[in-house]
PDB file of N, CA and C in Angstrom:
ATOM      1  N   ALA A   1      -4.466  -0.649 -15.476  1.00 75.00           N
ATOM      2  CA  ALA A   1      -2.991  -0.162 -15.130  1.00 75.00           C
ATOM      3  C   ALA A   1      -2.052   0.485 -15.426  1.00 75.00           C
ATOM      4  N   ALA A   2      -1.090   1.430 -15.050  1.00 85.00           N
ATOM      5  CA  ALA A   2      -0.502   1.993 -15.652  1.00 85.00           C
ATOM      6  C   ALA A   2       0.929   1.296 -15.816  1.00 85.00           C
ATOM      7  N   ASP A   3       1.556   1.877 -17.081  1.00 93.00           N
ATOM      8  CA  ASP A   3       2.574   1.175 -17.430  1.00 93.00           C
ATOM      9  C   ASP A   3       4.027   1.611 -16.688  1.00 93.00           C
ATOM     10  N   THR A   4       4.160   3.148 -16.556  1.00 94.00           N
ATOM     11  CA  THR A   4       5.047   3.500 -16.274  1.00 94.00           C
ATOM     12  C   THR A   4       4.722   4.664 -14.567  1.00 94.00           C
ATOM     13  N   LEU A   5       5.437   4.733 -13.768  1.00 94.00           N
ATOM     14  CA  LEU A   5       5.556   5.544 -12.716  1.00 94.00           C
ATOM     15  C   LEU A   5       4.845   6.800 -13.113  1.00 94.00           C
ATOM     16  N   ALA A   6       5.156   7.375 -14.069  1.00 95.00           N
ATOM     17  CA  ALA A   6       4.604   9.011 -14.102  1.00 95.00           C
ATOM     18  C   ALA A   6       3.139   8.617 -14.445  1.00 95.00           C
ATOM     19  N   ALA A   7       2.865   7.656 -15.517  1.00 95.00           N
ATOM     20  CA  ALA A   7       1.195   7.170 -15.720  1.00 95.00           C
ATOM     21  C   ALA A   7       0.717   7.003 -14.299  1.00 95.00           C
ATOM     22  N   ALA A   8       1.540   6.265 -13.671  1.00 95.00           N
ATOM     23  CA  ALA A   8       0.535   5.733 -12.092  1.00 95.00           C
ATOM     24  C   ALA A   8       0.208   6.989 -11.236  1.00 95.00           C
ATOM     25  N   VAL A   9       1.350   8.009 -11.118  1.00 96.00           N
ATOM     26  CA  VAL A   9       0.838   8.959 -10.004  1.00 96.00           C
ATOM     27  C   VAL A   9       0.678  10.220 -10.842  1.00 96.00           C
ATOM     28  N   SER A  10       0.258  10.404 -11.929  1.00 94.00           N
ATOM     29  CA  SER A  10      -0.132  11.525 -12.641  1.00 94.00           C
ATOM     30  C   SER A  10      -1.211  12.299 -12.112  1.00 94.00           C
ATOM     31  N   GLY A  11      -2.380  11.411 -11.721  1.00 94.00           N
ATOM     32  CA  GLY A  11      -3.372  11.950 -11.575  1.00 94.00           C
ATOM     33  C   GLY A  11      -3.758  11.893  -9.783  1.00 94.00           C
ATOM     34  N   ALA A  12      -2.757  11.133  -9.139  1.00 96.00           N
ATOM     35  CA  ALA A  12      -3.005  10.745  -7.623  1.00 96.00           C
ATOM     36  C   ALA A  12      -3.143  12.031  -6.628  1.00 96.00           C
ATOM     37  N   ASP A  13      -3.672  11.804  -5.640  1.00 97.00           N
ATOM     38  CA  ASP A  13      -3.769  12.872  -4.569  1.00 97.00           C
ATOM     39  C   ASP A  13      -2.599  12.314  -3.412  1.00 97.00           C
ATOM     40  N   ILE A  14      -2.604  11.035  -3.125  1.00 97.00           N
ATOM     41  CA  ILE A  14      -1.786  10.518  -2.310  1.00 97.00           C
ATOM     42  C   ILE A  14      -1.037   9.538  -3.111  1.00 97.00           C
ATOM     43  N   ILE A  15       0.473   9.330  -2.713  1.00 97.00           N
ATOM     44  CA  ILE A  15       1.157   8.313  -3.101  1.00 97.00           C
ATOM     45  C   ILE A  15       2.314   7.630  -2.146  1.00 97.00           C
ATOM     46  N   GLN A  16       1.856   6.338  -1.872  1.00 95.00           N
ATOM     47  CA  GLN A  16       2.704   5.450  -1.175  1.00 95.00           C
ATOM     48  C   GLN A  16       3.608   4.777  -1.922  1.00 95.00           C
ATOM     49  N   GLU A  17       4.871   5.129  -0.971  1.00 94.00           N
ATOM     50  CA  GLU A  17       5.977   4.398  -1.375  1.00 94.00           C
ATOM     51  C   GLU A  17       6.358   3.473  -0.769  1.00 94.00           C
ATOM     52  N   THR A  18       6.737   2.029  -1.318  1.00 92.00           N
ATOM     53  CA  THR A  18       7.127   1.193  -0.444  1.00 92.00           C
ATOM     54  C   THR A  18       8.587   0.496  -0.914  1.00 92.00           C
ATOM     55  N   VAL A  19       9.689   0.836  -1.090  1.00 94.00           N
ATOM     56  CA  VAL A  19      10.748   0.530  -1.547  1.00 94.00           C
ATOM     57  C   VAL A  19      11.457   0.076  -0.557  1.00 94.00           C
ATOM     58  N   PHE A  20      12.761  -0.297  -0.518  1.00 93.00           N
ATOM     59  CA  PHE A  20      13.485  -0.947   0.170  1.00 93.00           C
ATOM     60  C   PHE A  20      13.985  -0.024   1.360  1.00 93.00           C
ATOM     61  N   GLU A  21      14.216  -0.266   2.492  1.00 95.00           N
ATOM     62  CA  GLU A  21      14.349   0.586   3.638  1.00 95.00           C
ATOM     63  C   GLU A  21      16.010   1.157   3.767  1.00 95.00           C
ATOM     64  N   ASP A  22      16.246   2.066   2.817  1.00 96.00           N
ATOM     65  CA  ASP A  22      17.410   2.517   2.584  1.00 96.00           C
ATOM     66  C   ASP A  22      17.336   3.994   2.137  1.00 96.00           C
ATOM     67  N   TYR A  23      17.982   5.020   2.691  1.00 97.00           N
ATOM     68  CA  TYR A  23      17.870   6.303   2.551  1.00 97.00           C
ATOM     69  C   TYR A  23      17.675   7.010   1.137  1.00 97.00           C
ATOM     70  N   ASP A  24      18.935   6.355   0.619  1.00 97.00           N
ATOM     71  CA  ASP A  24      19.066   6.698  -0.980  1.00 97.00           C
ATOM     72  C   ASP A  24      18.107   6.016  -1.908  1.00 97.00           C
ATOM     73  N   VAL A  25      17.677   4.805  -1.604  1.00 97.00           N
ATOM     74  CA  VAL A  25      16.804   4.119  -2.459  1.00 97.00           C
ATOM     75  C   VAL A  25      15.570   4.970  -2.647  1.00 97.00           C
ATOM     76  N   LYS A  26      15.076   5.381  -1.099  1.00 96.00           N
ATOM     77  CA  LYS A  26      13.841   6.119  -0.918  1.00 96.00           C
ATOM     78  C   LYS A  26      13.902   7.440  -1.709  1.00 96.00           C
ATOM     79  N   ARG A  27      14.978   7.942  -1.280  1.00 96.00           N
ATOM     80  CA  ARG A  27      14.975   9.563  -1.823  1.00 96.00           C
ATOM     81  C   ARG A  27      15.192   9.512  -3.129  1.00 96.00           C
ATOM     82  N   GLU A  28      15.779   8.555  -3.865  1.00 96.00           N
ATOM     83  CA  GLU A  28      15.781   8.628  -5.506  1.00 96.00           C
ATOM     84  C   GLU A  28      14.035   8.349  -6.172  1.00 96.00           C
ATOM     85  N   ALA A  29      13.511   7.184  -5.469  1.00 96.00           N
ATOM     86  CA  ALA A  29      12.036   7.130  -5.359  1.00 96.00           C
ATOM     87  C   ALA A  29      10.985   7.941  -5.306  1.00 96.00           C
ATOM     88  N   TRP A  30      11.458   8.740  -4.231  1.00 96.00           N
ATOM     89  CA  TRP A  30      10.609  10.056  -3.784  1.00 96.00           C
ATOM     90  C   TRP A  30      10.547  11.182  -5.019  1.00 96.00           C
ATOM     91  N   GLN A  31      12.040  11.639  -5.608  1.00 97.00           N
ATOM     92  CA  GLN A  31      12.505  12.511  -6.649  1.00 97.00           C
ATOM     93  C   GLN A  31      12.087  12.073  -7.722  1.00 97.00           C
ATOM     94  N   LYS A  32      11.812  10.865  -7.976  1.00 96.00           N
ATOM     95  CA  LYS A  32      11.031  10.501  -9.348  1.00 96.00           C
ATOM     96  C   LYS A  32       9.542  10.568  -9.386  1.00 96.00           C
ATOM     97  N   ILE A  33       8.984  10.372  -8.181  1.00 97.00           N
ATOM     98  CA  ILE A  33       7.426  10.414  -7.793  1.00 97.00           C
ATOM     99  C   ILE A  33       7.197  12.068  -7.983  1.00 97.00           C
ATOM    100  N   GLU A  34       7.691  12.821  -7.360  1.00 96.00           N
ATOM    101  CA  GLU A  34       7.642  14.285  -6.941  1.00 96.00           C
ATOM    102  C   GLU A  34       7.697  14.808  -8.381  1.00 96.00           C
ATOM    103  N   ALA A  35       8.625  14.311  -9.459  1.00 96.00           N
ATOM    104  CA  ALA A  35       8.846  14.995 -10.794  1.00 96.00           C
ATOM    105  C   ALA A  35       7.472  14.975 -11.652  1.00 96.00           C
ATOM    106  N   SER A  36       6.871  13.727 -11.466  1.00 96.00           N
ATOM    107  CA  SER A  36       5.483  13.260 -12.053  1.00 96.00           C
ATOM    108  C   SER A  36       4.078  13.820 -11.533  1.00 96.00           C
ATOM    109  N   ALA A  37       4.406  13.525 -10.141  1.00 97.00           N
ATOM    110  CA  ALA A  37       3.099  13.960  -9.139  1.00 97.00           C
ATOM    111  C   ALA A  37       2.261  15.149  -9.493  1.00 97.00           C
ATOM    112  N   PRO A  38       1.039  15.443  -9.185  1.00 96.00           N
ATOM    113  CA  PRO A  38       0.510  16.766  -9.124  1.00 96.00           C
ATOM    114  C   PRO A  38       1.012  17.256  -7.869  1.00 96.00           C
ATOM    115  N   THR A  39       1.161  18.471  -7.935  1.00 94.00           N
ATOM    116  CA  THR A  39       1.881  19.515  -6.983  1.00 94.00           C
ATOM    117  C   THR A  39       1.365  19.740  -5.698  1.00 94.00           C
ATOM    118  N   THR A  40       0.024  18.990  -5.528  1.00 95.00           N
ATOM    119  CA  THR A  40      -0.829  18.866  -4.591  1.00 95.00           C
ATOM    120  C   THR A  40      -0.728  17.428  -3.785  1.00 95.00           C
ATOM    121  N   ALA A  41      -0.186  16.627  -4.486  1.00 97.00           N
ATOM    122  CA  ALA A  41      -0.428  14.837  -3.867  1.00 97.00           C
ATOM    123  C   ALA A  41       0.963  15.041  -2.686  1.00 97.00           C
ATOM    124  N   VAL A  42       0.335  14.365  -1.590  1.00 96.00           N
ATOM    125  CA  VAL A  42       0.989  13.732  -0.766  1.00 96.00           C
ATOM    126  C   VAL A  42       2.192  12.638  -0.992  1.00 96.00           C
ATOM    127  N   ILE A  43       3.372  12.603  -0.551  1.00 97.00           N
ATOM    128  CA  ILE A  43       4.088  11.313  -0.913  1.00 97.00           C
ATOM    129  C   ILE A  43       4.363  10.981   0.619  1.00 97.00           C
ATOM    130  N   VAL A  44       4.023   9.595   0.786  1.00 96.00           N
ATOM    131  CA  VAL A  44       3.844   9.094   1.984  1.00 96.00           C
ATOM    132  C   VAL A  44       4.817   7.696   1.753  1.00 96.00           C
ATOM    133  N   SER A  45       5.567   7.360   3.105  1.00 94.00           N
ATOM    134  CA  SER A  45       6.470   6.466   3.224  1.00 94.00           C
ATOM    135  C   SER A  45       5.902   5.614   4.248  1.00 94.00           C
ATOM    136  N   SER A  46       5.989   4.097   4.330  1.00 90.00           N
ATOM    137  CA  SER A  46       5.525   3.393   5.117  1.00 90.00           C
ATOM    138  C   SER A  46       6.695   2.986   6.522  1.00 90.00           C
ATOM    139  N   THR A  47       7.861   3.600   6.259  1.00 90.00           N
ATOM    140  CA  THR A  47       9.080   3.300   6.787  1.00 90.00           C
ATOM    141  C   THR A  47       8.846   3.215   8.268  1.00 90.00           C
ATOM    142  N   SER A  48       9.394   2.384   9.187  1.00 84.00           N
ATOM    143  CA  SER A  48       9.373   2.574  10.432  1.00 84.00           C
ATOM    144  C   SER A  48      10.598   2.891  11.443  1.00 84.00           C
ATOM    145  N   GLY A  49      11.729   3.105  10.290  1.00 91.00           N
ATOM    146  CA  GLY A  49      12.959   3.013  10.991  1.00 91.00           C
ATOM    147  C   GLY A  49      13.612   4.327  10.358  1.00 91.00           C
ATOM    148  N   LEU A  50      13.373   5.021   9.646  1.00 94.00           N
ATOM    149  CA  LEU A  50      13.995   5.887   9.078  1.00 94.00           C
ATOM    150  C   LEU A  50      13.156   7.535   9.201  1.00 94.00           C
ATOM    151  N   LEU A  51      14.317   8.531   8.945  1.00 94.00           N
ATOM    152  CA  LEU A  51      13.807   9.641   9.803  1.00 94.00           C
ATOM    153  C   LEU A  51      13.112  10.403   8.450  1.00 94.00           C
ATOM    154  N   ILE A  52      11.803  11.124   8.777  1.00 95.00           N
ATOM    155  CA  ILE A  52      10.975  11.701   7.669  1.00 95.00           C
ATOM    156  C   ILE A  52      11.846  12.771   7.339  1.00 95.00           C
ATOM    157  N   SER A  53      12.681  13.447   8.202  1.00 95.00           N
ATOM    158  CA  SER A  53      13.043  14.674   7.652  1.00 95.00           C
ATOM    159  C   SER A  53      14.436  14.284   6.988  1.00 95.00           C
ATOM    160  N   LYS A  54      14.876  13.046   7.029  1.00 95.00           N
ATOM    161  CA  LYS A  54      16.098  12.952   6.159  1.00 95.00           C
ATOM    162  C   LYS A  54      15.622  12.279   4.814  1.00 95.00           C
ATOM    163  N   LEU A  55      14.639  11.706   4.610  1.00 94.00           N
ATOM    164  CA  LEU A  55      13.745  11.653   3.443  1.00 94.00           C
ATOM    165  C   LEU A  55      13.304  12.631   2.510  1.00 94.00           C
ATOM    166  N   ALA A  56      12.981  13.735   3.447  1.00 95.00           N
ATOM    167  CA  ALA A  56      12.336  14.678   2.825  1.00 95.00           C
ATOM    168  C   ALA A  56      13.326  15.482   2.199  1.00 95.00           C
ATOM    169  N   ILE A  57      14.394  15.782   2.700  1.00 96.00           N
ATOM    170  CA  ILE A  57      15.508  16.623   2.210  1.00 96.00           C
ATOM    171  C   ILE A  57      15.505  16.368   0.339  1.00 96.00           C
ATOM    172  N   ALA A  58      15.043  15.237  -0.111  1.00 95.00           N
ATOM    173  CA  ALA A  58      15.212  15.205  -1.668  1.00 95.00           C
ATOM    174  C   ALA A  58      14.110  15.731  -2.342  1.00 95.00           C
ATOM    175  N   LEU A  59      13.230  16.148  -1.692  1.00 96.00           N
ATOM    176  CA  LEU A  59      12.183  16.761  -2.404  1.00 96.00           C
ATOM    177  C   LEU A  59      12.288  18.123  -2.604  1.00 96.00           C
ATOM    178  N   LYS A  60      11.633  18.991  -3.693  1.00 95.00           N
ATOM    179  CA  LYS A  60      11.629  20.410  -3.718  1.00 95.00           C
ATOM    180  C   LYS A  60      10.556  20.978  -3.035  1.00 95.00           C
ATOM    181  N   HIS A  61       9.702  20.477  -2.612  1.00 95.00           N
ATOM    182  CA  HIS A  61       8.587  20.718  -1.727  1.00 95.00           C
ATOM    183  C   HIS A  61       8.492  19.594  -0.433  1.00 95.00           C
ATOM    184  N   PRO A  62       9.766  19.826   0.498  1.00 95.00           N
ATOM    185  CA  PRO A  62       9.410  18.784   1.548  1.00 95.00           C
ATOM    186  C   PRO A  62       8.262  18.761   2.251  1.00 95.00           C
ATOM    187  N   GLU A  63       7.369  19.702   2.299  1.00 94.00           N
ATOM    188  CA  GLU A  63       6.240  19.513   3.076  1.00 94.00           C
ATOM    189  C   GLU A  63       5.253  18.713   2.567  1.00 94.00           C
ATOM    190  N   ARG A  64       5.300  18.279   1.694  1.00 94.00           N
ATOM    191  CA  ARG A  64       4.552  16.993   1.018  1.00 94.00           C
ATOM    192  C   ARG A  64       5.033  15.633   1.596  1.00 94.00           C
ATOM    193  N   ALA A  65       6.090  15.543   2.660  1.00 96.00           N
ATOM    194  CA  ALA A  65       6.355  14.102   3.028  1.00 96.00           C
ATOM    195  C   ALA A  65       5.464  14.045   4.240  1.00 96.00           C
ATOM    196  N   LEU A  66       5.110  12.559   4.132  1.00 96.00           N
ATOM    197  CA  LEU A  66       4.389  11.882   5.428  1.00 96.00           C
ATOM    198  C   LEU A  66       4.836  10.410   5.764  1.00 96.00           C
ATOM    199  N   VAL A  67       5.149  10.155   6.795  1.00 95.00           N
ATOM    200  CA  VAL A  67       4.998   8.588   7.217  1.00 95.00           C
ATOM    201  C   VAL A  67       3.743   8.110   7.497  1.00 95.00           C
ATOM    202  N   ALA A  68       3.239   7.060   7.011  1.00 94.00           N
ATOM    203  CA  ALA A  68       2.147   6.495   7.568  1.00 94.00           C
ATOM    204  C   ALA A  68       2.395   5.019   7.761  1.00 94.00           C
ATOM    205  N   HIS A  69       2.468   4.788   8.916  1.00 87.00           N
ATOM    206  CA  HIS A  69       2.905   3.473   9.566  1.00 87.00           C
ATOM    207  C   HIS A  69       1.875   2.414  10.326  1.00 87.00           C
ATOM    208  N   PRO A  70       1.336   1.798   9.316  1.00 87.00           N
ATOM    209  CA  PRO A  70       0.443   0.707  10.164  1.00 87.00           C
ATOM    210  C   PRO A  70       0.861  -0.125  11.323  1.00 87.00           C
ATOM    211  N   PHE A  71       0.164  -0.508  12.618  1.00 88.00           N
ATOM    212  CA  PHE A  71       0.890  -1.014  13.527  1.00 88.00           C
ATOM    213  C   PHE A  71       0.186  -2.512  13.264  1.00 88.00           C
ATOM    214  N   ASN A  72       0.566  -3.518  13.653  1.00 89.00           N
ATOM    215  CA  ASN A  72       0.900  -4.778  13.496  1.00 89.00           C
ATOM    216  C   ASN A  72       0.378  -5.521  14.677  1.00 89.00           C
ATOM    217  N   PRO A  73      -0.272  -6.711  14.164  1.00 92.00           N
ATOM    218  CA  PRO A  73      -0.853  -6.933  12.766  1.00 92.00           C
ATOM    219  C   PRO A  73      -2.097  -5.948  12.552  1.00 92.00           C
ATOM    220  N   PRO A  74      -2.055  -5.150  11.326  1.00 87.00           N
ATOM    221  CA  PRO A  74      -2.932  -4.661  10.905  1.00 87.00           C
ATOM    222  C   PRO A  74      -4.434  -5.089  10.950  1.00 87.00           C
ATOM    223  N   HIS A  75      -4.605  -6.061  10.502  1.00 92.00           N
ATOM    224  CA  HIS A  75      -5.975  -6.676  10.552  1.00 92.00           C
ATOM    225  C   HIS A  75      -6.526  -6.851  11.641  1.00 92.00           C
ATOM    226  N   LEU A  76      -5.660  -6.628  12.974  1.00 95.00           N
ATOM    227  CA  LEU A  76      -5.932  -6.420  14.239  1.00 95.00           C
ATOM    228  C   LEU A  76      -6.019  -5.274  14.884  1.00 95.00           C
ATOM    229  N   ILE A  77      -4.939  -4.525  14.542  1.00 93.00           N
ATOM    230  CA  ILE A  77      -5.061  -3.057  15.121  1.00 93.00           C
ATOM    231  C   ILE A  77      -5.223  -2.269  13.993  1.00 93.00           C
ATOM    232  N   LYS A  78      -6.648  -1.572  14.015  1.00 92.00           N
ATOM    233  CA  LYS A  78      -6.845  -0.534  12.985  1.00 92.00           C
ATOM    234  C   LYS A  78      -6.103   1.017  13.197  1.00 92.00           C
ATOM    235  N   LEU A  79      -4.997   1.067  13.460  1.00 94.00           N
ATOM    236  CA  LEU A  79      -4.416   1.929  13.720  1.00 94.00           C
ATOM    237  C   LEU A  79      -2.975   2.397  12.679  1.00 94.00           C
ATOM    238  N   VAL A  80      -3.313   3.576  12.380  1.00 91.00           N
ATOM    239  CA  VAL A  80      -1.929   4.173  11.464  1.00 91.00           C
ATOM    240  C   VAL A  80      -1.306   5.383  12.194  1.00 91.00           C
ATOM    241  N   GLU A  81      -0.072   5.415  12.159  1.00 90.00           N
ATOM    242  CA  GLU A  81       0.657   6.657  12.811  1.00 90.00           C
ATOM    243  C   GLU A  81       0.933   7.196  11.565  1.00 90.00           C
ATOM    244  N   LEU A  82       0.992   8.501  11.899  1.00 93.00           N
ATOM    245  CA  LEU A  82       1.148   9.571  10.848  1.00 93.00           C
ATOM    246  C   LEU A  82       2.123  10.696  11.506  1.00 93.00           C
ATOM    247  N   VAL A  83       3.167  10.801  10.662  1.00 93.00           N
ATOM    248  CA  VAL A  83       4.323  11.535  11.265  1.00 93.00           C
ATOM    249  C   VAL A  83       4.611  12.266   9.828  1.00 93.00           C
ATOM    250  N   PRO A  84       4.462  13.847  10.336  1.00 93.00           N
ATOM    251  CA  PRO A  84       4.492  14.894   9.033  1.00 93.00           C
ATOM    252  C   PRO A  84       5.988  15.179   8.971  1.00 93.00           C
ATOM    253  N   ASN A  85       6.939  15.867   8.351  1.00 91.00           N
ATOM    254  CA  ASN A  85       7.844  16.457   7.816  1.00 91.00           C
ATOM    255  C   ASN A  85       7.626  17.818   8.617  1.00 91.00           C
ATOM    256  N   VAL A  86       8.553  18.172   9.543  1.00 87.00           N
ATOM    257  CA  VAL A  86       8.452  19.393  10.437  1.00 87.00           C
ATOM    258  C   VAL A  86       9.454  20.333  10.343  1.00 87.00           C
ATOM    259  N   ASP A  87      10.395  19.617   9.587  1.00 71.00           N
ATOM    260  CA  ASP A  87      11.708  20.925   9.426  1.00 71.00           C
ATOM    261  C   ASP A  87      11.541  21.881   8.235  1.00 71.00           C
TER     262      ASP A  87
END
């Protein structure tokens, strides 16, 4: 297990963020992730109520942003909604 966020994301292709549903909290987390993640990594949120375009503005490379939200209950409905940032 990694001791720091930087160590955890340094070799990742996909990084799923699951912090509190608040734009400022998520943007801060995304900025920290982007600072340490590989430039090719996709940064994903599982948000169901926040707009991806308003999250992605925190990134230097907003094209990396994606929402991946599972339908509930996920153990019965094996479907994930994917929402890319198109701005």
